[in-house]
mmCIF file of C-alpha atoms and ligand atoms in Angstrom:
data_model
loop_
_atom_site.group_PDB
_atom_site.id
_atom_site.type_symbol
_atom_site.label_atom_id
_atom_site.label_comp_id
_atom_site.label_asym_id
_atom_site.label_seq_id
_atom_site.Cartn_x
_atom_site.Cartn_y
_atom_site.Cartn_z
ATOM 1 C CA UNK A 1 0.000 0.000 0.000
ATOM 2 C CA UNK A 2 1.369 3.409 -0.997
ATOM 3 C CA UNK A 3 -0.097 6.640 0.359
ATOM 4 C CA UNK A 4 0.496 9.697 -1.821
ATOM 5 C CA UNK A 5 -0.333 13.222 -0.677
ATOM 6 C CA UNK A 6 -1.053 15.388 -3.694
ATOM 7 C CA UNK A 7 -2.776 18.248 -5.397
ATOM 8 C CA UNK A 8 -5.197 16.564 -7.761
ATOM 9 C CA UNK A 9 -6.954 17.514 -10.980
ATOM 10 C CA UNK A 10 -9.492 14.860 -11.833
ATOM 11 C CA UNK A 11 -12.015 14.627 -14.686
ATOM 12 C CA UNK A 12 -15.560 13.994 -13.482
ATOM 13 C CA UNK A 13 -17.414 14.383 -16.772
ATOM 14 C CA UNK A 14 -17.180 16.084 -20.170
ATOM 15 C CA UNK A 15 -17.779 19.458 -18.534
ATOM 16 C CA UNK A 16 -16.659 18.881 -14.979
ATOM 17 C CA UNK A 17 -13.361 18.580 -13.143
ATOM 18 C CA UNK A 18 -12.493 18.463 -9.467
ATOM 19 C CA UNK A 19 -9.463 20.169 -7.956
ATOM 20 C CA UNK A 20 -8.277 18.942 -4.578
ATOM 21 C CA UNK A 21 -5.563 21.078 -3.012
ATOM 22 C CA UNK A 22 -4.625 18.484 -0.382
ATOM 23 C CA UNK A 23 -5.704 14.946 -1.213
ATOM 24 C CA UNK A 24 -4.634 11.466 -0.199
ATOM 25 C CA UNK A 25 -4.422 8.842 -2.943
ATOM 26 C CA UNK A 26 -3.899 5.300 -1.680
ATOM 27 C CA UNK A 27 -2.467 2.780 -4.148
ATOM 28 C CA UNK A 28 -2.753 -0.948 -3.607
ATOM 29 C CA UNK A 29 -0.821 -2.909 -6.221
ATOM 30 C CA UNK A 30 -2.082 -1.946 -9.675
ATOM 31 C CA UNK A 31 -5.129 -0.073 -8.461
ATOM 32 C CA UNK A 32 -6.322 2.960 -6.591
ATOM 33 C CA UNK A 33 -7.617 1.871 -3.207
ATOM 34 C CA UNK A 34 -9.099 5.228 -2.272
ATOM 35 C CA UNK A 35 -8.921 8.966 -2.925
ATOM 36 C CA UNK A 36 -10.128 11.690 -0.595
ATOM 37 C CA UNK A 37 -9.092 14.624 1.574
ATOM 38 C CA UNK A 38 -5.775 14.255 3.372
ATOM 39 C CA UNK A 39 -6.415 12.433 6.675
ATOM 40 C CA UNK A 40 -3.323 13.528 8.568
ATOM 41 C CA UNK A 41 -1.912 10.004 8.681
ATOM 42 C CA UNK A 42 1.180 8.365 7.209
ATOM 43 C CA UNK A 43 2.415 9.604 3.816
ATOM 44 C CA UNK A 44 4.978 7.816 1.630
ATOM 45 C CA UNK A 45 5.231 10.548 -1.000
ATOM 46 C CA UNK A 46 4.241 14.194 -0.948
ATOM 47 C CA UNK A 47 3.839 15.681 -4.437
ATOM 48 C CA UNK A 48 1.811 18.753 -3.519
ATOM 49 C CA UNK A 49 4.384 20.968 -5.187
ATOM 50 C CA UNK A 50 3.198 19.398 -8.457
ATOM 51 C CA UNK A 51 -0.178 18.342 -9.859
ATOM 52 C CA UNK A 52 -1.421 14.762 -9.974
ATOM 53 C CA UNK A 53 -3.695 13.830 -12.888
ATOM 54 C CA UNK A 54 -4.804 10.574 -14.493
ATOM 55 C CA UNK A 55 -2.585 9.263 -17.289
ATOM 56 C CA UNK A 56 -3.391 10.270 -20.837
ATOM 57 C CA UNK A 57 -4.869 8.210 -23.655
ATOM 58 C CA UNK A 58 -3.398 8.463 -27.162
ATOM 59 C CA UNK A 59 -5.873 6.950 -29.596
ATOM 60 C CA UNK A 60 -3.701 7.260 -32.694
ATOM 61 C CA UNK A 61 0.095 7.017 -32.877
ATOM 62 C CA UNK A 62 2.580 5.377 -35.273
ATOM 63 C CA UNK A 63 5.543 3.674 -33.606
ATOM 64 C CA UNK A 64 7.753 3.395 -36.764
ATOM 65 C CA UNK A 65 7.510 7.170 -37.235
ATOM 66 C CA UNK A 66 9.430 7.921 -34.044
ATOM 67 C CA UNK A 67 12.509 9.176 -35.898
ATOM 68 C CA UNK A 68 10.680 11.373 -38.397
ATOM 69 C CA UNK A 69 8.899 13.735 -36.025
ATOM 70 C CA UNK A 70 9.083 17.168 -37.575
ATOM 71 C CA UNK A 71 9.595 16.010 -41.157
ATOM 72 C CA UNK A 72 8.097 18.954 -42.976
ATOM 73 C CA UNK A 73 7.336 17.189 -46.238
ATOM 74 C CA UNK A 74 3.539 17.360 -46.311
ATOM 75 C CA UNK A 75 0.781 17.316 -47.436
ATOM 76 C CA UNK A 76 -0.213 13.762 -46.611
ATOM 77 C CA UNK A 77 0.435 11.772 -49.785
ATOM 78 C CA UNK A 78 3.767 13.473 -50.495
ATOM 79 C CA UNK A 79 4.791 13.105 -46.831
ATOM 80 C CA UNK A 80 4.053 9.371 -46.987
ATOM 81 C CA UNK A 81 6.124 8.873 -50.144
ATOM 82 C CA UNK A 82 9.047 11.138 -49.288
ATOM 83 C CA UNK A 83 9.505 10.533 -45.590
ATOM 84 C CA UNK A 84 7.276 7.911 -44.042
ATOM 85 C CA UNK A 85 7.488 4.906 -46.328
ATOM 86 C CA UNK A 86 11.314 4.992 -46.557
ATOM 87 C CA UNK A 87 11.570 5.093 -42.758
ATOM 88 C CA UNK A 88 8.960 2.368 -42.226
ATOM 89 C CA UNK A 89 10.850 0.166 -44.695
ATOM 90 C CA UNK A 90 13.758 0.087 -42.256
ATOM 91 C CA UNK A 91 11.620 -1.848 -39.778
ATOM 92 C CA UNK A 92 12.210 -5.027 -41.756
ATOM 93 C CA UNK A 93 15.433 -5.165 -39.728
ATOM 94 C CA UNK A 94 14.684 -6.491 -36.243
ATOM 95 C CA UNK A 95 17.503 -4.622 -34.513
ATOM 96 C CA UNK A 96 16.182 -1.305 -35.833
ATOM 97 C CA UNK A 97 12.623 -2.178 -34.793
ATOM 98 C CA UNK A 98 13.755 -3.245 -31.311
ATOM 99 C CA UNK A 99 15.765 -0.087 -30.677
ATOM 100 C CA UNK A 100 13.041 2.269 -31.871
ATOM 101 C CA UNK A 101 10.328 0.336 -29.998
ATOM 102 C CA UNK A 102 12.174 0.971 -26.719
ATOM 103 C CA UNK A 103 12.486 4.679 -27.482
ATOM 104 C CA UNK A 104 8.852 4.862 -28.558
ATOM 105 C CA UNK A 105 7.405 3.395 -25.352
ATOM 106 C CA UNK A 106 9.702 5.623 -23.289
ATOM 107 C CA UNK A 107 8.418 8.606 -25.239
ATOM 108 C CA UNK A 108 4.852 7.610 -24.348
ATOM 109 C CA UNK A 109 5.689 7.269 -20.637
ATOM 110 C CA UNK A 110 7.640 10.551 -20.697
ATOM 111 C CA UNK A 111 4.594 12.251 -22.212
ATOM 112 C CA UNK A 112 2.337 10.887 -19.469
ATOM 113 C CA UNK A 113 0.548 8.596 -21.906
ATOM 114 C CA UNK A 114 -0.542 5.428 -20.148
ATOM 115 C CA UNK A 115 -2.680 3.789 -22.854
ATOM 116 C CA UNK A 116 -2.052 4.059 -26.592
ATOM 117 C CA UNK A 117 -3.587 2.657 -29.762
ATOM 118 C CA UNK A 118 -0.488 2.072 -31.868
ATOM 119 C CA UNK A 119 0.156 1.480 -35.553
ATOM 120 C CA UNK A 120 3.222 -0.654 -36.287
ATOM 121 C CA UNK A 121 5.096 -1.120 -39.515
ATOM 122 C CA UNK A 122 3.904 -3.780 -41.939
ATOM 123 C CA UNK A 123 6.432 -6.274 -40.571
ATOM 124 C CA UNK A 124 5.078 -8.777 -38.027
ATOM 125 C CA UNK A 125 8.338 -9.006 -36.040
ATOM 126 C CA UNK A 126 8.328 -5.230 -35.507
ATOM 127 C CA UNK A 127 5.038 -5.714 -33.659
ATOM 128 C CA UNK A 128 6.815 -8.300 -31.483
ATOM 129 C CA UNK A 129 9.413 -5.611 -30.741
ATOM 130 C CA UNK A 130 6.685 -3.122 -29.842
ATOM 131 C CA UNK A 131 4.886 -5.503 -27.481
ATOM 132 C CA UNK A 132 8.129 -6.655 -25.869
ATOM 133 C CA UNK A 133 9.198 -3.061 -25.253
ATOM 134 C CA UNK A 134 5.752 -2.177 -23.848
ATOM 135 C CA UNK A 135 5.894 -5.141 -21.492
ATOM 136 C CA UNK A 136 9.362 -4.239 -20.287
ATOM 137 C CA UNK A 137 8.581 -0.540 -19.841
ATOM 138 C CA UNK A 138 5.155 -1.153 -18.295
ATOM 139 C CA UNK A 139 3.195 0.823 -20.897
ATOM 140 C CA UNK A 140 -0.288 -0.252 -22.031
ATOM 141 C CA UNK A 141 -0.277 -0.737 -25.797
ATOM 142 C CA UNK A 142 -3.145 -1.800 -28.035
ATOM 143 C CA UNK A 143 -1.607 -2.222 -31.462
ATOM 144 C CA UNK A 144 -0.499 -4.278 -34.395
ATOM 145 C CA UNK A 145 1.281 -4.215 -37.728
ATOM 146 C CA UNK A 146 -0.263 -2.068 -40.453
ATOM 147 C CA UNK A 147 -1.788 -4.031 -43.308
ATOM 148 C CA UNK A 148 -0.837 -2.910 -46.825
ATOM 149 C CA UNK A 149 -1.166 -4.963 -50.000
ATOM 150 C CA UNK A 150 -1.737 -2.457 -52.834
ATOM 151 C CA UNK A 151 -0.370 0.775 -54.341
ATOM 152 C CA UNK A 152 2.534 0.884 -51.886
ATOM 153 C CA UNK A 153 6.317 0.385 -52.075
ATOM 154 C CA UNK A 154 7.196 -3.257 -52.689
ATOM 155 C CA UNK A 155 9.047 -3.509 -49.378
ATOM 156 C CA UNK A 156 5.925 -2.470 -47.481
ATOM 157 C CA UNK A 157 3.364 -4.847 -48.945
ATOM 158 C CA UNK A 158 2.251 -8.146 -47.438
ATOM 159 C CA UNK A 159 -0.372 -10.294 -49.100
ATOM 160 C CA UNK A 160 -3.584 -11.206 -47.310
ATOM 161 C CA UNK A 161 -2.731 -14.815 -46.418
ATOM 162 C CA UNK A 162 0.668 -14.186 -44.802
ATOM 163 C CA UNK A 163 -0.666 -11.040 -43.108
ATOM 164 C CA UNK A 164 -3.452 -12.999 -41.417
ATOM 165 C CA UNK A 165 -0.996 -15.725 -40.399
ATOM 166 C CA UNK A 166 1.131 -13.090 -38.700
ATOM 167 C CA UNK A 167 -1.916 -11.633 -36.938
ATOM 168 C CA UNK A 168 -2.840 -15.097 -35.687
ATOM 169 C CA UNK A 169 0.692 -15.632 -34.401
ATOM 170 C CA UNK A 170 0.789 -12.217 -32.701
ATOM 171 C CA UNK A 171 -2.647 -12.847 -31.207
ATOM 172 C CA UNK A 172 -1.468 -16.086 -29.684
ATOM 173 C CA UNK A 173 1.714 -14.578 -28.296
ATOM 174 C CA UNK A 174 0.723 -11.121 -27.087
ATOM 175 C CA UNK A 175 -3.031 -10.596 -26.821
ATOM 176 C CA UNK A 176 -3.843 -10.260 -23.134
ATOM 177 C CA UNK A 177 -7.227 -8.534 -22.606
ATOM 178 C CA UNK A 178 -6.907 -6.433 -19.476
ATOM 179 C CA UNK A 179 -3.113 -6.824 -19.627
ATOM 180 C CA UNK A 180 -0.458 -4.499 -20.996
ATOM 181 C CA UNK A 181 -0.459 -5.781 -24.576
ATOM 182 C CA UNK A 182 -3.505 -6.194 -26.806
ATOM 183 C CA UNK A 183 -3.527 -6.907 -30.511
ATOM 184 C CA UNK A 184 -5.418 -4.547 -32.821
ATOM 185 C CA UNK A 185 -6.191 -5.013 -36.522
ATOM 186 C CA UNK A 186 -4.764 -2.071 -38.458
ATOM 187 C CA UNK A 187 -5.379 -1.793 -42.203
ATOM 188 C CA UNK A 188 -3.418 1.384 -43.007
ATOM 189 C CA UNK A 189 -6.091 3.049 -45.112
ATOM 190 C CA UNK A 190 -8.164 2.331 -48.192
ATOM 191 C CA UNK A 191 -5.462 3.586 -50.518
ATOM 192 C CA UNK A 192 -2.980 0.902 -49.468
ATOM 193 C CA UNK A 193 -5.401 -2.031 -49.256
ATOM 194 C CA UNK A 194 -7.387 -4.247 -51.585
ATOM 195 C CA UNK A 195 -11.039 -4.894 -50.908
ATOM 196 C CA UNK A 196 -10.035 -8.435 -49.946
ATOM 197 C CA UNK A 197 -7.537 -7.172 -47.355
ATOM 198 C CA UNK A 198 -10.076 -4.845 -45.754
ATOM 199 C CA UNK A 199 -12.789 -7.494 -45.653
ATOM 200 C CA UNK A 200 -10.506 -10.206 -44.306
ATOM 201 C CA UNK A 201 -9.039 -7.848 -41.713
ATOM 202 C CA UNK A 202 -12.499 -6.746 -40.624
ATOM 203 C CA UNK A 203 -13.543 -10.353 -40.208
ATOM 204 C CA UNK A 204 -10.377 -11.237 -38.286
ATOM 205 C CA UNK A 205 -11.100 -8.423 -35.831
ATOM 206 C CA UNK A 206 -14.679 -9.628 -35.357
ATOM 207 C CA UNK A 207 -13.674 -13.265 -34.975
ATOM 208 C CA UNK A 208 -11.148 -12.405 -32.260
ATOM 209 C CA UNK A 209 -13.053 -9.513 -30.639
ATOM 210 C CA UNK A 210 -10.246 -7.053 -31.424
ATOM 211 C CA UNK A 211 -10.172 -3.326 -32.070
ATOM 212 C CA UNK A 212 -9.906 -2.397 -35.730
ATOM 213 C CA UNK A 213 -8.524 0.999 -36.663
ATOM 214 C CA UNK A 214 -7.615 2.912 -39.792
ATOM 215 C CA UNK A 215 -7.486 6.381 -41.339
ATOM 216 C CA UNK A 216 -10.590 8.010 -42.779
ATOM 217 C CA UNK A 217 -11.132 11.174 -44.759
ATOM 218 C CA UNK A 218 -7.896 12.927 -43.844
ATOM 219 C CA UNK A 219 -7.007 14.626 -47.116
ATOM 220 C CA UNK A 220 -9.236 15.686 -50.006
ATOM 221 C CA UNK A 221 -7.024 14.069 -52.654
ATOM 222 C CA UNK A 222 -6.980 10.832 -50.637
ATOM 223 C CA UNK A 223 -10.794 10.924 -50.407
ATOM 224 C CA UNK A 224 -11.166 11.334 -54.160
ATOM 225 C CA UNK A 225 -8.740 8.504 -54.992
ATOM 226 C CA UNK A 226 -10.442 6.210 -52.474
ATOM 227 C CA UNK A 227 -13.899 6.782 -53.981
ATOM 228 C CA UNK A 228 -12.601 6.283 -57.518
ATOM 229 C CA UNK A 229 -10.689 3.085 -56.790
ATOM 230 C CA UNK A 230 -13.491 1.422 -54.862
ATOM 231 C CA UNK A 231 -16.362 2.914 -56.862
ATOM 232 C CA UNK A 232 -18.311 4.008 -53.802
ATOM 233 C CA UNK A 233 -20.391 7.130 -53.229
ATOM 234 C CA UNK A 234 -18.333 8.083 -50.209
ATOM 235 C CA UNK A 235 -15.232 7.038 -48.302
ATOM 236 C CA UNK A 236 -16.916 5.460 -45.277
ATOM 237 C CA UNK A 237 -18.792 3.015 -47.470
ATOM 238 C CA UNK A 238 -15.493 1.308 -48.338
ATOM 239 C CA UNK A 239 -15.021 0.386 -44.689
ATOM 240 C CA UNK A 240 -18.716 -0.388 -44.200
ATOM 241 C CA UNK A 241 -18.561 -2.837 -47.108
ATOM 242 C CA UNK A 242 -15.629 -4.507 -45.332
ATOM 243 C CA UNK A 243 -17.682 -4.918 -42.140
ATOM 244 C CA UNK A 244 -15.355 -2.772 -40.070
ATOM 245 C CA UNK A 245 -17.565 0.122 -38.945
ATOM 246 C CA UNK A 246 -18.905 -0.684 -35.478
ATOM 247 C CA UNK A 247 -18.399 0.091 -31.798
ATOM 248 C CA UNK A 248 -14.969 -1.513 -31.709
ATOM 249 C CA UNK A 249 -13.581 0.545 -34.585
ATOM 250 C CA UNK A 250 -11.485 3.729 -34.392
ATOM 251 C CA UNK A 251 -11.182 6.143 -37.314
ATOM 252 C CA UNK A 252 -8.410 8.717 -37.355
ATOM 253 C CA UNK A 253 -8.888 12.262 -38.710
ATOM 254 C CA UNK A 254 -12.462 12.262 -40.112
ATOM 255 C CA UNK A 255 -12.083 15.770 -41.498
ATOM 256 C CA UNK A 256 -13.980 15.779 -44.781
ATOM 257 C CA UNK A 257 -16.982 13.608 -43.862
ATOM 258 C CA UNK A 258 -20.427 14.220 -45.311
ATOM 259 C CA UNK A 259 -23.433 14.528 -43.012
ATOM 260 C CA UNK A 260 -24.507 11.062 -44.124
ATOM 261 C CA UNK A 261 -21.131 9.562 -43.202
ATOM 262 C CA UNK A 262 -21.287 11.173 -39.768
ATOM 263 C CA UNK A 263 -24.851 9.933 -39.240
ATOM 264 C CA UNK A 264 -23.784 6.381 -40.094
ATOM 265 C CA UNK A 265 -20.715 6.533 -37.844
ATOM 266 C CA UNK A 266 -22.909 7.726 -35.000
ATOM 267 C CA UNK A 267 -25.410 4.935 -35.590
ATOM 268 C CA UNK A 268 -22.576 2.389 -35.619
ATOM 269 C CA UNK A 269 -21.038 3.916 -32.456
ATOM 270 C CA UNK A 270 -17.676 4.063 -34.228
ATOM 271 C CA UNK A 271 -14.968 6.068 -32.456
ATOM 272 C CA UNK A 272 -13.135 9.087 -33.897
ATOM 273 C CA UNK A 273 -9.462 9.692 -33.085
ATOM 274 C CA UNK A 274 -9.138 13.472 -33.343
ATOM 275 C CA UNK A 275 -5.596 14.450 -34.388
ATOM 276 C CA UNK A 276 -5.679 18.242 -34.674
ATOM 277 C CA UNK A 277 -1.933 18.903 -34.601
ATOM 278 C CA UNK A 278 -1.321 16.433 -37.409
ATOM 279 C CA UNK A 279 -4.241 17.924 -39.314
ATOM 280 C CA UNK A 280 -2.540 21.311 -39.069
ATOM 281 C CA UNK A 281 1.017 20.131 -39.794
ATOM 282 C CA UNK A 282 0.017 18.160 -42.901
ATOM 283 C CA UNK A 283 -2.421 20.852 -44.003
ATOM 284 C CA UNK A 284 -5.249 18.321 -43.997
ATOM 285 C CA UNK A 285 -7.981 20.662 -42.791
ATOM 286 C CA UNK A 286 -10.209 21.232 -39.773
ATOM 287 C CA UNK A 287 -12.316 18.452 -38.289
ATOM 288 C CA UNK A 288 -15.955 19.587 -37.861
ATOM 289 C CA UNK A 289 -16.002 18.986 -34.121
ATOM 290 C CA UNK A 290 -19.403 20.560 -33.563
ATOM 291 C CA UNK A 291 -21.079 18.190 -36.017
ATOM 292 C CA UNK A 292 -19.496 15.173 -34.308
ATOM 293 C CA UNK A 293 -20.477 16.362 -30.835
ATOM 294 C CA UNK A 294 -24.049 16.987 -32.007
ATOM 295 C CA UNK A 295 -24.222 13.348 -33.077
ATOM 296 C CA UNK A 296 -22.622 12.056 -29.832
ATOM 297 C CA UNK A 297 -19.841 10.320 -31.750
ATOM 298 C CA UNK A 298 -17.257 9.017 -29.234
ATOM 299 C CA UNK A 299 -14.057 11.070 -29.484
ATOM 300 C CA UNK A 300 -10.520 10.488 -28.254
ATOM 301 C CA UNK A 301 -7.364 12.462 -28.978
ATOM 302 C CA UNK A 302 -4.477 11.190 -31.076
ATOM 303 C CA UNK A 303 -0.931 12.501 -31.295
ATOM 304 C CA UNK A 304 -0.589 10.899 -34.748
ATOM 305 C CA UNK A 305 3.185 10.895 -34.397
ATOM 306 C CA UNK A 306 4.757 11.774 -36.791
ATOM 307 C CA UNK A 307 2.002 13.644 -38.621
ATOM 308 C CA UNK A 308 1.665 15.311 -35.227
ATOM 309 C CA UNK A 309 4.666 16.946 -33.609
ATOM 310 C CA UNK A 310 4.322 15.999 -29.957
ATOM 311 C CA UNK A 311 3.647 12.839 -27.981
ATOM 312 C CA UNK A 312 2.060 14.994 -25.310
ATOM 313 C CA UNK A 313 -1.708 14.639 -25.378
ATOM 314 C CA UNK A 314 -2.191 18.013 -23.619
ATOM 315 C CA UNK A 315 -0.591 19.554 -26.738
ATOM 316 C CA UNK A 316 -3.234 17.776 -28.813
ATOM 317 C CA UNK A 317 -5.894 19.132 -26.489
ATOM 318 C CA UNK A 318 -4.548 22.620 -27.100
ATOM 319 C CA UNK A 319 -4.661 22.061 -30.859
ATOM 320 C CA UNK A 320 -8.207 20.679 -30.494
ATOM 321 C CA UNK A 321 -9.184 23.944 -28.837
ATOM 322 C CA UNK A 322 -7.763 25.896 -31.785
ATOM 323 C CA UNK A 323 -9.535 23.604 -34.243
ATOM 324 C CA UNK A 324 -12.821 23.978 -32.421
ATOM 325 C CA UNK A 325 -12.636 27.787 -32.399
ATOM 326 C CA UNK A 326 -11.707 27.853 -36.083
ATOM 327 C CA UNK A 327 -14.735 25.723 -36.946
ATOM 328 C CA UNK A 328 -17.096 27.976 -35.014
ATOM 329 C CA UNK A 329 -17.748 25.517 -32.214
ATOM 330 C CA UNK A 330 -15.628 26.449 -29.170
ATOM 331 C CA UNK A 331 -15.044 23.733 -26.562
ATOM 332 C CA UNK A 332 -14.251 24.162 -22.878
ATOM 333 C CA UNK A 333 -10.927 23.149 -21.294
ATOM 334 C CA UNK A 334 -12.871 20.665 -19.146
ATOM 335 C CA UNK A 335 -14.037 18.932 -22.338
ATOM 336 C CA UNK A 336 -10.464 18.764 -23.651
ATOM 337 C CA UNK A 337 -9.188 17.315 -20.373
ATOM 338 C CA UNK A 338 -11.995 14.737 -20.496
ATOM 339 C CA UNK A 339 -11.032 13.575 -23.982
ATOM 340 C CA UNK A 340 -7.389 13.386 -22.916
ATOM 341 C CA UNK A 341 -8.191 11.167 -19.930
ATOM 342 C CA UNK A 342 -11.431 9.418 -18.990
ATOM 343 C CA UNK A 343 -13.282 10.202 -22.210
ATOM 344 C CA UNK A 344 -10.436 8.774 -24.287
ATOM 345 C CA UNK A 345 -10.278 5.710 -22.063
ATOM 346 C CA UNK A 346 -14.033 5.170 -22.390
ATOM 347 C CA UNK A 347 -13.847 5.553 -26.160
ATOM 348 C CA UNK A 348 -11.246 2.764 -26.232
ATOM 349 C CA UNK A 349 -13.372 0.521 -24.038
ATOM 350 C CA UNK A 350 -11.246 0.945 -20.919
ATOM 351 C CA UNK A 351 -13.776 0.671 -18.108
ATOM 352 C CA UNK A 352 -11.326 1.244 -15.260
ATOM 353 C CA UNK A 353 -8.807 3.911 -16.247
ATOM 354 C CA UNK A 354 -8.540 7.595 -17.086
ATOM 355 C CA UNK A 355 -9.783 8.838 -13.727
ATOM 356 C CA UNK A 356 -8.443 8.853 -10.174
ATOM 357 C CA UNK A 357 -11.181 6.743 -8.632
ATOM 358 C CA UNK A 358 -11.242 3.877 -6.143
ATOM 359 C CA UNK A 359 -10.938 0.576 -7.988
ATOM 360 C CA UNK A 360 -9.486 2.099 -11.144
ATOM 361 C CA UNK A 361 -5.994 1.377 -12.459
ATOM 362 C CA UNK A 362 -3.331 3.531 -10.858
ATOM 363 C CA UNK A 363 -2.405 5.289 -14.129
ATOM 364 C CA UNK A 364 -1.156 8.664 -12.908
ATOM 365 C CA UNK A 365 1.069 11.570 -13.860
ATOM 366 C CA UNK A 366 2.732 14.300 -11.788
ATOM 367 C CA UNK A 367 3.195 17.628 -13.577
ATOM 368 C CA UNK A 368 5.134 20.670 -12.473
ATOM 369 C CA UNK A 369 2.805 23.460 -11.398
ATOM 370 C CA UNK A 370 3.704 27.101 -10.720
ATOM 371 C CA UNK A 371 3.177 28.100 -7.086
ATOM 372 C CA UNK A 372 0.615 30.753 -8.044
ATOM 373 C CA UNK A 373 -1.787 28.193 -9.489
ATOM 374 C CA UNK A 374 -4.276 26.936 -6.930
ATOM 375 C CA UNK A 375 -7.578 26.262 -8.652
ATOM 376 C CA UNK A 376 -9.039 24.145 -11.435
ATOM 377 C CA UNK A 377 -9.075 26.887 -14.074
ATOM 378 C CA UNK A 378 -5.439 27.753 -13.451
ATOM 379 C CA UNK A 379 -4.380 24.116 -13.474
ATOM 380 C CA UNK A 380 -6.199 23.463 -16.757
ATOM 381 C CA UNK A 381 -4.683 26.565 -18.328
ATOM 382 C CA UNK A 382 -1.166 25.521 -17.343
ATOM 383 C CA UNK A 383 -1.597 21.858 -18.203
ATOM 384 C CA UNK A 384 -3.258 22.286 -21.596
ATOM 385 C CA UNK A 385 -2.134 25.603 -22.985
ATOM 386 C CA UNK A 386 1.292 26.563 -21.621
ATOM 387 C CA UNK A 387 3.582 25.028 -24.212
ATOM 388 C CA UNK A 388 6.636 25.995 -22.215
ATOM 389 C CA UNK A 389 5.620 23.678 -19.389
ATOM 390 C CA UNK A 390 8.191 20.902 -18.898
ATOM 391 C CA UNK A 391 7.522 17.243 -19.557
ATOM 392 C CA UNK A 392 5.700 15.383 -16.785
ATOM 393 C CA UNK A 393 7.851 14.767 -13.720
ATOM 394 C CA UNK A 394 6.650 11.229 -12.994
ATOM 395 C CA UNK A 395 4.388 8.650 -14.610
ATOM 396 C CA UNK A 396 2.886 5.539 -13.025
ATOM 397 C CA UNK A 397 1.067 2.857 -14.984
ATOM 398 C CA UNK A 398 -0.923 0.317 -12.982
ATOM 399 C CA UNK A 399 0.906 1.360 -9.853
ATOM 400 C CA UNK A 400 4.338 0.915 -11.380
ATOM 401 C CA UNK A 401 6.609 3.928 -11.595
ATOM 402 C CA UNK A 402 7.578 3.983 -15.293
ATOM 403 C CA UNK A 403 9.012 7.462 -15.848
ATOM 404 C CA UNK A 404 10.877 10.043 -13.820
ATOM 405 C CA UNK A 405 12.233 13.208 -15.389
ATOM 406 C CA UNK A 406 14.555 13.869 -12.472
ATOM 407 C CA UNK A 407 18.027 12.799 -13.451
ATOM 408 C CA UNK A 408 16.833 11.631 -16.858
ATOM 409 C CA UNK A 409 17.865 13.125 -20.122
ATOM 410 C CA UNK A 410 15.892 12.616 -23.291
ATOM 411 C CA UNK A 411 14.441 9.119 -23.574
ATOM 412 C CA UNK A 412 16.327 8.234 -26.722
ATOM 413 C CA UNK A 413 19.593 8.465 -24.818
ATOM 414 C CA UNK A 414 18.509 5.566 -22.648
ATOM 415 C CA UNK A 415 17.605 3.099 -25.402
HETATM 416 ZN ZN1 ZN B 20 -1.983 8.254 -38.680
#
């Protein structure tokens, strides 16, 4: 049992946070035993000079793009050809995949991300490297290799049969529901897949009760090519025809959707991974957040490394605020904090994380906090919008201390 005395910022709902200036959080193993006002008793750690929050959820991030953060070669299709595909090709080599996987999971922990939905490279063994690194570092990863079998560089294509064999092998080895590693089915996007790949992948996900995730409607040129190649009226229909639009599916970007597509996603309870920094950096456009909220479409935030430029989900929340204002539908900081934590966890089916609550997983982050901040509004302003704030000081995942900034240099120096 560990008793931590802390200032706490906790999400209570999409429009509600609680700020506790002197709280006691009791950790028992992987879980929070209790949280409440400080009782004056024994304390193992006192972090009241910082701010304790739940860990963050990153619903869309690419592990083989770790080394190309900041590659300014957009828009999307050019960026993929010039920068992304050459780097992802390197993941055929296991030693490269293993080294970058270690750096990647450290980057997540150093950003305060405690659960992530992760795209791998097309190579099955690079997914082994990702899961092994996540296990060692103590980071919760839902992920898998990307599936690509059409209109892509030769080195990055795998045919349907071998791809499904690799998924079956990875499922057997790594899929631990409720554990740190869970397999996801990840067709890259319609442009890199045949109809057969999408359909088979969708069925594999259903058969094994796995998350399926892909990109949707990110770039207008991509949308046009997708419709032409598949002969559909709109982009979403391609994925609907493959049986992969449902409550265990996550779609990244969703910028250029029609009203009909949004209505159908809402009816299917499909999840949107909102990646506003990537959308800005690749010039993809603004996601119509108000239209999604009106339809109650579940939303989580995604860093979309390396389309996005920061692993830190609070930076994505800040970009989501900008996006919302620009689309004429402002959102409150409480809403952003909710998406970053409990809302994101809920969207990814995590019933017991994203909030500091008795019985939940002890996924927690300590942030630096200026001494003049002593209320919820000030804490939200600092946490979400002050881009000069340092990285989180400490991160725990399931009660295990997985990151400390003190004495550490940048994560890549440790891998
Ligand atoms: Zn992406």
